[in-house]
């Protein structure tokens, strides 16, 4: 398959709640291949289907050398007091802002064959699971910034070369 172009802030697909996937859809294998190819680029921790223009509930991840995907993920557990972490997004290129995230996250979903799978982790994995699940709900990480930080983030984004 192929690495796909990442959609950038302002594209309506990024603010749209993604549709659940029906297992067995033949086109789904191609989407998963593209998500996996797209997340293998160095510096990428995750890619949601909406980021490559597909409004379906699936994402790939690449954390600490572990590469994989999940379909129809649901966040089933967040643990620990939220902590400020520097966060960025391929769809908001070149920017990192402090954002609250739980230090542990667990999601459940399915694989291409419809088998149940579970992903969980701390640190970067927890952050990636929360970040990518947010994408599938039509939310960008900047939506969760505190008001003064969001105001500054929006100013910087509006002044960026790509906006």
XYZ file of C-alpha atoms in Angstrom:
163
model
C 0.000 0.000 0.000
C 1.282 3.532 0.658
C 2.109 6.232 3.093
C -0.754 8.721 2.788
C -0.701 12.494 3.044
C -1.668 13.807 6.490
C -4.668 16.133 6.620
C -3.930 19.486 8.245
C -5.820 21.615 10.789
C -8.800 23.211 9.056
C -9.754 20.085 7.090
C -13.351 19.225 8.108
C -12.610 15.469 8.310
C -10.515 16.174 11.420
C -13.534 17.620 13.251
C -15.935 14.839 12.215
C -16.798 11.912 14.484
C -15.560 8.789 12.694
C -17.940 5.975 11.756
C -17.600 2.479 13.258
C -16.040 -0.122 10.984
C -17.794 -3.298 9.917
C -15.379 -6.257 10.123
C -14.886 -8.134 6.884
C -15.032 -5.058 4.644
C -12.489 -5.773 1.887
C -11.438 -2.121 1.658
C -10.536 -2.201 5.357
C -7.335 -4.211 4.759
C -6.077 -1.482 2.402
C -6.867 1.208 4.973
C -4.977 -0.665 7.703
C -1.996 -1.174 5.369
C -1.981 2.564 4.620
C -2.247 3.438 8.326
C 0.679 1.142 9.130
C 2.792 2.546 6.277
C 1.928 6.096 7.350
C 2.891 5.557 11.012
C 6.293 4.018 10.188
C 7.743 7.414 9.285
C 10.287 8.353 11.985
C 8.878 10.607 14.688
C 5.291 9.391 14.390
C 3.590 7.794 17.409
C 0.151 7.365 15.843
C -2.016 8.045 12.805
C -5.814 8.043 12.907
C -7.797 7.180 9.776
C -9.303 10.679 9.678
C -5.781 12.096 9.421
C -5.432 10.383 6.051
C -8.921 11.462 4.991
C -10.918 8.352 5.900
C -13.835 8.826 8.286
C -13.604 5.397 9.949
C -12.740 4.379 13.534
C -9.237 2.967 13.215
C -5.729 4.074 14.068
C -2.170 2.830 13.925
C 0.552 3.348 16.515
C 4.338 3.269 16.656
C 5.578 3.496 20.235
C 8.906 2.191 21.540
C 9.384 0.009 18.464
C 5.925 -1.550 18.702
C 3.859 -0.956 15.572
C 0.234 -1.995 15.262
C -3.357 -0.928 14.740
C -6.779 -1.126 16.322
C -10.246 -0.915 14.805
C -13.258 0.565 16.617
C -11.205 1.485 19.691
C -12.998 2.480 22.869
C -11.166 3.994 25.825
C -12.176 1.727 28.698
C -9.806 2.919 31.391
C -7.852 6.031 32.292
C -5.826 5.926 35.474
C -3.859 8.386 37.535
C -4.095 12.112 37.992
C -3.812 13.935 34.656
C -0.334 15.341 34.091
C 0.883 18.119 31.821
C 2.777 16.654 28.864
C 4.195 18.353 25.788
C 2.036 17.222 22.913
C 2.104 17.735 19.192
C 0.133 16.447 16.228
C 0.897 15.638 12.613
C -2.238 17.586 11.690
C -0.937 20.694 13.481
C 2.651 20.499 12.199
C 5.516 22.171 13.978
C 3.780 22.935 17.261
C 3.921 21.424 20.739
C 1.854 22.641 23.678
C 1.393 21.461 27.272
C -1.750 19.418 27.665
C -3.243 17.299 30.453
C -3.242 13.535 29.845
C -3.746 10.572 32.149
C -0.526 8.603 32.772
C -2.237 5.259 31.985
C -4.770 4.371 29.283
C -6.409 1.186 28.050
C -8.466 0.787 24.873
C -10.396 -2.173 23.503
C -11.273 -2.838 19.892
C -10.883 -5.448 17.172
C -8.392 -6.577 14.542
C -9.032 -7.170 10.828
C -10.535 -10.592 11.547
C -12.955 -9.225 14.143
C -10.992 -10.645 17.087
C -11.042 -8.611 20.294
C -7.802 -6.813 21.107
C -6.698 -4.592 23.936
C -3.960 -1.977 24.046
C -2.707 -0.358 27.195
C 0.254 1.565 28.371
C 1.836 4.308 30.359
C 3.795 7.348 29.271
C 3.961 7.846 25.517
C 1.684 4.867 24.821
C -0.995 6.247 27.167
C -0.672 9.645 25.530
C -0.879 8.166 22.009
C -3.951 6.059 22.844
C -5.773 9.098 24.236
C -4.644 11.348 21.379
C -5.686 8.945 18.605
C -9.017 8.089 20.273
C -9.714 11.832 20.455
C -9.073 12.112 16.703
C -11.749 9.489 16.057
C -14.182 11.598 18.101
C -13.445 14.671 15.970
C -11.158 16.319 18.521
C -7.677 17.724 18.047
C -5.240 17.922 20.936
C -5.463 21.710 20.921
C -9.161 21.411 21.848
C -8.067 20.156 25.283
C -5.622 22.956 26.058
C -6.376 25.368 28.879
C -7.864 28.658 27.639
C -4.747 30.864 27.762
C -2.598 28.174 26.098
C -5.258 27.524 23.450
C -5.522 31.226 22.684
C -1.729 31.379 22.200
C -1.741 28.138 20.176
C -4.394 29.499 17.821
C -2.428 32.738 17.369
C 0.707 30.789 16.473
C -1.189 28.452 14.129
C -2.813 31.383 12.302
C 0.657 32.898 11.800
C 2.205 29.653 10.524
C 3.294 29.223 6.899
C 0.952 26.269 6.331
C -2.248 27.806 7.723
